[in-house]
Amino acid sequence: MHSEDVVDVAIVGYGPVSEILALALARQGRSVAVFERWEERYPLPRAVCIDHEMFRLLSSLGLREQLPTVSHAGPWYRWYNAEWKELLAIDWSAESISGGPEVHFVHQPTLETMFDEAVRAQPMVRVNLGWEAESFEQNEESVMLRVRRTSGSEVRTVKARYLVGADGANSRVRETIGASREDRGFEADWLVIDVLPHEGVTLDIPPAAQYCNPTRPTTIVPAGIRDGRYYRRWEFMRLPHETREELEDEAVAWKLLANWVGPDQCTIVRHKVYTFRSLLANQWRSGRALIAGDAAHLMPPFMGQGMCAGLRDIANLVWKLGLVLDGRADERLLDTYQIERRPHVSDVIDISAYLGRVICVSDPAKAAERDASFFSGNIPPPPPFPHLRDGFISRANIEGRAVAGLLSPHGRVRRDGVRERFDDAIGVGWRLIAIERGALQAIGERQHQVLQALDACSVLVADATETISDAWSDEDGKFVPWMRKHGVVAMLVRPDFYVYGGARTAAEVAPLIDEFADSMAAYGIGSQASRTLVAA
């Protein structure tokens, strides 16, 4: 046994959530050690899409130029009954609040190769494949992680300031911290088949659909792009009289595909039965050990949010870990990780399960009842996508105004002849965004020092039809209309793109920042100067 030097963060698991966590930490200048029990990354696709918010996150981590080569915009997502009558439709191609379409489709192995290359280019990250996490112990200062070589008996002990378990549904880190899981009651077996159409073949199939036929509930969606070639995915629900084993026979896979595509048109890349479940961990952190991704939550795939939810965990966690690692905040800030993320992902699980219950009907009579309810308008549409409801956001805004906890808009801006995406122009971090100059002029010296404690920048954004000195022009019309709609002239935005709070008038900006100072004090955040101001 031997010990390594201490690292800032040790990560167990090396899937997409772990990769993005390692990349984000490395870009902060953190030392990271990753341990994955498999000697090679998993080569087959699982997730097939990322939403606009995650596209923005990945872009902010230096991957924007590469993303168009490994993804494509989503189409309309339509749900049909057995007679191909539309039950509901979701416009995945619509312009999103983040700029670009609501959903992008990806070929996960290709996407992960891009992630892996970005991670391995970071000198502060050590990726250790073929090392299984056996156990860990922690004290007030560090975590001692014991790992064993899967191909031998070599054992290593790694000392880290924090440990993150991104080690999947069977997470050992989750088990070690004693977290149980709440079962939301959804469970169904589905055969997942990914195919690659032959060169020159165009398939006559719906772009993206749920075929809610009780004879065989079926999913048909894109499965991403690789080297300019587009993959497709079918998913078939296991019926009560079938076994998992017979469904995994390739001959059965081709039989199920026969109504859509044949071996003269495509090659099966993989076929495997998965159990779709809805599970949510009740504890996401114990001291210096945390969990993220599938270790913390599982959901049916009908919203395409499984991987997105895991990446959203990372966006929420990484800026908080950064402040704690720098000594600019104490560990109370990490308490907000579960407070913010668990209710949010709980809502996403519920929406996914709602959609799952629409399609997973194998009884013809119940399917007919479902169809009649949709056609009569007696079934309400799926609930809106959730936002933050608690945690490090403005309490005054929660109680009296709507912007706290909402995802902020994003688009292209222009100033002095430079036209680029807002995150590229301004940078990612805390931003005070105003659409009236008076809102920025209302900030006093005390408030300026509070903002400086977190390196927050102030940005004036103007309507594209106006020419205002020092203002960034809202080229895509994302900021000004959104803020006017919500009745705010300024908003304070967090590094993960969520709004801390907003001000309806210039006179409310200083009180908003004063409340922000109180929030900082509650989590031990900021410089000594800001703490003195808060106490004054």
XYZ file of C-alpha atoms in Angstrom:
536
model
C 0.000 0.000 0.000
C 1.147 3.508 -0.670
C -0.335 6.959 -0.262
C -0.572 9.694 -2.850
C -0.219 13.390 -2.218
C -3.423 15.105 -1.182
C -5.753 16.250 -3.961
C -8.534 18.772 -3.752
C -11.225 16.382 -4.962
C -11.355 12.635 -5.518
C -14.092 11.386 -7.841
C -15.411 7.827 -7.935
C -16.767 6.844 -11.343
C -15.890 8.100 -14.816
C -19.091 8.616 -16.770
C -20.215 11.922 -18.288
C -21.120 13.472 -14.925
C -17.697 12.652 -13.500
C -15.952 13.871 -16.643
C -17.648 17.260 -16.536
C -17.034 17.593 -12.803
C -13.333 16.861 -13.322
C -13.138 19.316 -16.219
C -14.948 22.091 -14.329
C -12.769 21.647 -11.239
C -9.592 21.582 -13.315
C -10.580 24.832 -15.001
C -10.747 26.321 -11.507
C -7.179 25.126 -10.919
C -8.116 22.229 -8.624
C -6.196 18.975 -8.371
C -8.453 16.016 -9.121
C -8.022 12.230 -8.962
C -10.633 10.063 -10.711
C -11.091 6.339 -10.065
C -13.139 4.064 -12.301
C -13.353 0.305 -11.776
C -13.581 -0.510 -15.488
C -10.338 -0.422 -17.448
C -12.068 1.117 -20.474
C -14.839 3.675 -20.673
C -18.259 2.204 -21.437
C -18.388 2.096 -25.258
C -22.148 1.941 -25.924
C -24.736 4.748 -25.999
C -27.206 5.339 -23.179
C -28.405 8.952 -23.130
C -29.278 10.524 -26.464
C -29.885 14.192 -25.720
C -28.866 17.273 -23.773
C -31.095 20.251 -23.183
C -30.349 23.915 -23.836
C -29.191 24.548 -20.280
C -26.593 21.789 -20.467
C -25.507 22.941 -23.924
C -24.804 26.317 -22.321
C -22.946 24.686 -19.421
C -20.737 22.649 -21.746
C -20.097 25.712 -23.895
C -18.966 27.649 -20.842
C -16.406 24.911 -20.126
C -14.623 25.450 -23.427
C -16.531 22.896 -25.533
C -18.691 25.254 -27.595
C -16.731 24.923 -30.822
C -16.819 21.113 -30.681
C -20.462 20.629 -29.723
C -21.916 21.234 -33.221
C -19.754 18.392 -34.559
C -21.210 15.862 -32.101
C -24.814 17.057 -31.743
C -27.802 18.183 -33.765
C -30.980 20.098 -32.992
C -33.987 18.161 -31.770
C -37.243 17.928 -33.789
C -40.840 18.033 -32.581
C -41.464 15.236 -30.079
C -44.914 13.801 -30.784
C -46.961 11.240 -28.898
C -49.445 9.093 -30.834
C -52.042 6.496 -29.976
C -52.370 3.155 -31.778
C -54.181 4.831 -34.714
C -51.438 7.475 -35.021
C -53.674 10.210 -33.661
C -51.650 12.801 -31.793
C -52.023 12.801 -28.006
C -49.516 15.548 -27.221
C -46.554 17.307 -28.785
C -43.440 18.956 -27.367
C -41.461 21.320 -29.588
C -37.845 20.358 -28.962
C -36.816 22.530 -31.922
C -38.184 25.732 -30.357
C -35.870 28.614 -29.513
C -34.867 28.252 -25.859
C -34.185 30.761 -23.108
C -30.495 29.814 -23.378
C -30.258 30.485 -27.112
C -30.612 27.735 -29.714
C -33.081 24.835 -29.654
C -34.600 23.350 -26.523
C -32.885 19.976 -27.094
C -29.804 18.689 -28.901
C -29.375 15.012 -29.737
C -26.029 13.333 -29.130
C -24.288 10.021 -29.641
C -23.107 9.464 -26.081
C -19.857 7.548 -26.798
C -18.802 10.330 -29.177
C -19.821 13.008 -26.688
C -17.897 11.255 -23.909
C -14.823 10.944 -26.084
C -14.914 14.722 -26.423
C -15.311 15.048 -22.648
C -12.492 12.594 -21.983
C -10.077 14.366 -24.321
C -10.860 17.686 -22.622
C -10.272 16.148 -19.190
C -7.001 14.480 -20.133
C -5.715 17.772 -21.506
C -5.906 19.153 -17.957
C -2.580 18.661 -16.115
C -4.332 18.892 -12.735
C -6.459 15.763 -13.359
C -5.303 12.163 -12.971
C -7.658 9.586 -14.490
C -7.208 6.105 -13.027
C -9.091 3.409 -14.940
C -9.220 -0.109 -13.519
C -9.298 1.059 -9.884
C -12.281 0.225 -7.698
C -13.213 2.273 -4.652
C -13.378 -0.063 -1.670
C -14.000 2.241 1.273
C -13.321 5.672 2.691
C -13.004 7.400 6.017
C -13.148 11.088 6.760
C -12.348 13.617 9.422
C -12.800 17.370 9.721
C -10.025 18.079 7.230
C -9.974 15.337 4.604
C -11.240 12.059 3.187
C -9.060 8.942 2.947
C -10.190 6.852 -0.029
C -8.997 3.257 -0.368
C -8.930 1.896 -3.932
C -7.918 -1.495 -5.293
C -6.604 -2.441 -8.720
C -9.300 -4.554 -10.377
C -6.765 -6.646 -12.296
C -4.600 -7.427 -9.265
C -4.149 -6.946 -5.560
C -2.495 -3.515 -5.479
C -4.135 -1.136 -3.019
C -3.730 2.627 -2.807
C -4.913 5.213 -0.329
C -5.768 8.668 -1.637
C -6.188 11.701 0.559
C -8.612 14.330 -0.715
C -10.228 17.407 0.717
C -13.550 16.273 -0.745
C -14.934 13.105 -2.330
C -17.706 12.994 -4.936
C -19.410 9.733 -5.827
C -20.545 9.855 -9.442
C -20.504 6.078 -9.480
C -23.910 5.271 -10.874
C -27.088 3.627 -9.678
C -25.241 1.072 -7.543
C -23.096 3.755 -5.921
C -20.762 2.571 -3.215
C -20.281 6.147 -2.053
C -24.034 6.499 -1.547
C -24.130 3.263 0.430
C -21.174 4.343 2.558
C -22.748 7.639 3.590
C -25.844 5.683 4.602
C -28.249 7.227 2.120
C -31.468 5.374 1.381
C -33.560 5.936 -1.734
C -37.182 6.900 -2.140
C -38.975 4.806 -4.770
C -41.457 6.944 -6.704
C -43.212 3.835 -7.975
C -42.328 3.746 -11.660
C -40.737 0.553 -12.993
C -40.811 -0.916 -16.491
C -38.487 -3.036 -18.616
C -37.707 -1.779 -22.099
C -35.596 -3.207 -24.895
C -33.331 -0.427 -26.198
C -32.017 -0.824 -29.758
C -29.581 1.579 -31.407
C -29.055 1.302 -35.139
C -26.803 2.948 -37.711
C -28.490 3.332 -41.118
C -26.388 2.249 -44.057
C -24.748 4.900 -46.198
C -27.312 6.605 -48.438
C -30.332 5.125 -46.636
C -33.156 7.467 -45.618
C -35.638 5.943 -43.189
C -39.369 6.705 -43.502
C -40.034 7.082 -39.772
C -41.186 9.835 -37.405
C -38.357 12.192 -36.395
C -39.120 11.690 -32.674
C -42.172 9.913 -31.359
C -43.807 7.858 -28.668
C -46.101 5.287 -30.274
C -48.550 4.622 -27.417
C -49.902 1.408 -28.872
C -50.920 -1.042 -26.133
C -49.956 -3.916 -28.409
C -46.357 -2.683 -28.108
C -45.528 0.737 -26.599
C -42.624 2.024 -28.681
C -40.166 4.925 -28.652
C -38.560 6.231 -31.865
C -35.954 8.991 -31.478
C -32.678 10.214 -32.938
C -29.553 8.801 -31.309
C -27.003 11.430 -32.215
C -24.313 11.945 -34.814
C -20.834 10.549 -35.303
C -18.501 11.324 -38.195
C -21.411 12.907 -40.034
C -23.649 9.824 -39.767
C -26.908 9.877 -37.832
C -27.904 7.081 -35.465
C -31.492 6.099 -34.577
C -32.997 4.506 -31.501
C -36.012 2.294 -30.887
C -37.249 1.289 -27.464
C -39.865 -1.442 -26.992
C -41.648 -2.076 -23.710
C -41.500 -5.618 -22.361
C -45.006 -7.056 -22.212
C -46.217 -9.055 -19.203
C -45.897 -12.446 -20.918
C -42.297 -11.842 -22.078
C -38.996 -12.434 -20.306
C -35.981 -10.164 -20.340
C -33.878 -12.991 -21.779
C -36.012 -13.551 -24.858
C -36.149 -9.827 -25.596
C -32.344 -9.662 -25.672
C -32.186 -12.212 -28.508
C -31.032 -10.371 -31.648
C -33.599 -12.221 -33.763
C -36.336 -10.784 -31.542
C -34.808 -7.327 -31.949
C -35.003 -7.591 -35.721
C -38.572 -8.893 -35.495
C -39.608 -5.869 -33.439
C -37.843 -3.532 -35.868
C -39.444 -5.156 -38.916
C -42.279 -2.616 -39.183
C -39.762 0.211 -39.337
C -36.419 -0.930 -40.693
C -34.636 -4.081 -41.867
C -31.073 -5.478 -41.985
C -30.741 -4.308 -45.583
C -31.113 -0.714 -44.325
C -29.148 -0.579 -41.099
C -26.844 -2.280 -38.618
C -27.796 -2.900 -35.004
C -25.196 -1.219 -32.819
C -26.522 -2.656 -29.577
C -29.682 -4.116 -28.086
C -30.216 -4.457 -24.348
C -33.071 -4.558 -21.862
C -33.029 -1.783 -19.266
C -35.255 -1.359 -16.239
C -36.549 2.214 -16.097
C -37.086 3.308 -12.487
C -37.786 6.427 -10.445
C -35.486 6.606 -7.404
C -34.281 9.557 -5.351
C -31.615 9.494 -2.630
C -32.650 11.041 0.672
C -29.114 12.195 1.554
C -26.653 13.736 -0.896
C -23.858 14.674 1.465
C -22.185 13.425 4.602
C -19.364 15.695 5.734
C -16.809 15.805 2.947
C -18.441 13.098 0.822
C -21.129 13.928 -1.746
C -23.001 12.125 -4.515
C -24.165 13.264 -7.951
C -25.835 11.931 -11.078
C -27.325 8.433 -11.081
C -25.878 7.874 -7.623
C -28.390 10.462 -6.387
C -31.350 9.958 -8.734
C -32.808 7.743 -11.457
C -35.725 8.572 -13.719
C -37.577 7.189 -16.740
C -36.079 8.465 -20.012
C -39.204 9.977 -21.529
C -38.087 13.584 -20.958
C -34.487 12.931 -21.975
C -33.368 14.361 -18.626
C -31.295 11.571 -17.035
C -27.837 12.787 -18.021
C -28.992 16.415 -17.984
C -30.020 16.096 -14.339
C -26.580 14.744 -13.455
C -24.814 17.560 -15.269
C -27.122 20.031 -13.554
C -25.900 18.579 -10.234
C -22.360 19.458 -11.273
C -23.258 22.997 -12.343
C -24.807 23.546 -8.922
C -22.030 21.915 -6.931
C -18.821 23.018 -8.598
C -18.977 26.764 -7.881
C -19.866 26.051 -4.271
C -16.990 23.595 -3.897
C -14.708 26.213 -5.422
C -15.595 28.803 -2.794
C -15.156 26.301 0.025
C -11.848 24.996 -1.323
C -10.572 28.576 -1.555
C -11.558 29.240 2.034
C -13.967 31.944 0.890
C -16.982 30.053 2.262
C -17.533 27.486 4.947
C -19.177 24.101 4.582
C -22.641 25.457 5.266
C -22.698 26.482 1.612
C -22.534 22.801 0.612
C -25.768 22.214 2.530
C -27.547 24.166 -0.221
C -26.548 21.532 -2.802
C -29.190 19.042 -1.688
C -31.616 21.775 -0.628
C -31.605 23.125 -4.191
C -31.070 20.061 -6.307
C -33.233 17.420 -4.652
C -36.600 19.230 -5.034
C -35.686 20.254 -8.582
C -34.795 16.750 -9.723
C -37.767 15.373 -7.773
C -40.044 17.452 -9.983
C -38.234 16.265 -13.109
C -38.643 12.649 -12.000
C -42.352 13.226 -11.471
C -42.780 14.745 -14.940
C -40.799 11.876 -16.493
C -42.914 9.324 -14.614
C -46.090 11.136 -15.698
C -45.032 10.798 -19.329
C -44.020 7.196 -18.691
C -47.474 6.366 -17.400
C -48.936 7.797 -20.608
C -47.047 5.372 -22.822
C -46.559 2.308 -20.586
C -50.113 1.021 -21.061
C -50.443 -2.515 -22.423
C -54.140 -2.993 -21.662
C -56.308 -1.986 -24.679
C -59.254 -0.864 -22.539
C -57.052 1.368 -20.363
C -55.339 2.715 -23.476
C -58.742 3.627 -24.927
C -59.621 5.458 -21.691
C -56.319 7.326 -21.845
C -56.880 8.327 -25.463
C -60.410 9.550 -24.754
C -59.148 11.667 -21.855
C -56.528 13.316 -24.064
C -58.930 13.974 -26.927
C -61.550 15.429 -24.587
C -58.991 17.713 -22.969
C -59.538 16.213 -19.527
C -55.830 15.490 -19.046
C -53.796 18.582 -18.192
C -50.510 19.132 -20.032
C -47.277 18.150 -18.317
C -46.303 20.645 -15.603
C -43.747 23.328 -16.499
C -40.084 22.616 -16.055
C -39.071 23.303 -12.441
C -36.868 26.020 -11.018
C -35.114 26.520 -7.677
C -37.445 27.061 -4.740
C -35.043 27.235 -1.814
C -31.382 27.564 -0.936
C -29.007 30.373 -1.869
C -31.607 32.618 -3.483
C -33.390 35.790 -2.395
C -36.014 35.157 0.268
C -37.677 38.495 -0.474
C -37.964 37.500 -4.131
C -39.490 34.127 -3.283
C -42.110 35.792 -1.122
C -42.987 38.727 -3.343
C -41.450 38.444 -6.818
C -41.010 35.728 -9.392
C -37.419 35.820 -10.649
C -35.512 34.225 -7.749
C -34.590 30.672 -8.669
C -35.427 31.000 -12.362
C -32.948 30.060 -15.064
C -31.579 33.268 -16.552
C -31.748 34.055 -20.272
C -28.762 33.890 -22.586
C -28.020 35.025 -26.107
C -25.730 37.077 -28.291
C -24.760 40.607 -27.329
C -22.785 43.325 -29.154
C -20.651 46.263 -28.105
C -17.956 48.265 -29.895
C -18.340 46.115 -32.986
C -17.866 42.873 -31.039
C -20.773 40.420 -31.337
C -20.634 37.200 -29.331
C -22.502 35.060 -26.854
C -23.041 36.699 -23.493
C -21.024 34.090 -21.548
C -18.088 34.515 -23.919
C -18.239 38.303 -23.762
C -18.758 38.710 -20.013
C -17.404 35.467 -18.593
C -19.065 33.053 -16.216
C -19.497 33.968 -12.563
C -21.690 36.247 -10.510
C -23.253 38.927 -12.731
C -25.503 41.874 -11.882
C -27.422 42.477 -15.107
C -29.413 45.700 -15.504
C -31.549 47.090 -18.304
C -31.618 50.621 -16.853
C -28.490 52.648 -16.119
C -30.109 54.009 -12.973
C -30.221 50.515 -11.523
C -26.411 50.356 -11.579
C -26.027 53.954 -10.418
C -28.111 53.116 -7.327
C -25.357 50.879 -5.972
C -23.418 52.462 -3.114
C -19.879 51.800 -1.933
C -21.058 49.219 0.559
C -22.876 47.252 -2.136
C -19.912 47.517 -4.508
C -17.698 45.902 -1.878
C -20.192 43.096 -1.347
C -20.196 42.356 -5.093
C -16.412 42.555 -5.250
C -16.169 39.938 -2.512
C -17.397 37.375 -5.074
C -15.777 39.013 -8.106
C -19.216 39.875 -9.460
C -19.356 42.088 -12.525
C -22.071 44.616 -13.381
C -23.445 44.610 -16.914
C -25.786 47.055 -18.635
C -27.859 45.496 -21.434
C -29.972 47.553 -23.828
C -32.555 46.781 -26.466
C -30.951 46.144 -29.864
C -32.806 49.143 -31.322
C -31.100 51.504 -28.869
C -27.566 52.860 -28.851
C -26.445 53.452 -25.271
C -22.882 54.170 -24.235
C -21.190 51.270 -22.396
C -24.255 49.036 -22.818
C -24.237 45.616 -24.457
C -26.847 45.403 -27.206
C -29.331 42.545 -26.708
C -28.910 41.186 -30.228
C -31.187 38.149 -29.829
C -33.775 39.897 -27.695
C -33.220 37.524 -24.800
C -32.525 39.777 -21.826
C -34.611 42.932 -22.128
C -37.974 41.318 -23.018
C -37.525 38.608 -20.369
C -36.704 41.086 -17.618
C -39.568 43.385 -18.612
C -41.922 40.400 -18.645
C -40.933 39.601 -15.078
C -41.025 43.221 -13.998
C -37.381 43.685 -12.995
C -34.822 46.299 -14.013
C -31.876 44.353 -12.565
C -31.096 40.784 -11.526
C -28.221 39.091 -9.775
C -27.270 35.858 -11.553
C -25.292 32.987 -10.041
C -22.407 31.109 -11.714
C -24.774 28.237 -12.575
C -27.022 30.659 -14.507
C -29.841 30.717 -11.940
C -31.145 34.057 -10.689
C -30.370 34.900 -7.066
C -32.953 37.688 -7.120
C -34.229 40.736 -8.940
C -35.091 44.383 -8.359
C -38.287 45.919 -9.695
C -36.946 49.470 -9.476
C -33.566 51.139 -9.175
C -34.362 51.827 -5.517
C -34.611 48.076 -4.863
C -31.128 47.249 -6.178
C -29.234 48.251 -3.028
C -31.636 46.302 -0.751
C -31.234 43.281 -3.044
C -27.455 43.407 -2.654
C -27.804 43.975 1.078
C -29.894 40.810 1.250
C -27.234 39.092 -0.837
C -24.687 40.171 1.762
C -26.845 38.590 4.457
C -26.996 35.380 2.409
C -23.222 35.449 2.052
C -22.828 35.822 5.800
C -25.197 32.912 6.405
C -22.842 30.635 4.473
C -19.573 32.196 5.589
C -18.905 33.651 2.152
C -16.761 36.594 1.218
C -13.740 38.577 2.226
C -13.161 39.927 5.721
C -14.155 43.332 4.413
C -17.544 42.086 3.277
C -18.134 40.340 6.578
C -17.448 43.615 8.368
C -19.920 45.364 6.100
C -22.538 42.706 6.700
C -22.137 43.080 10.437
C -22.313 46.883 10.284
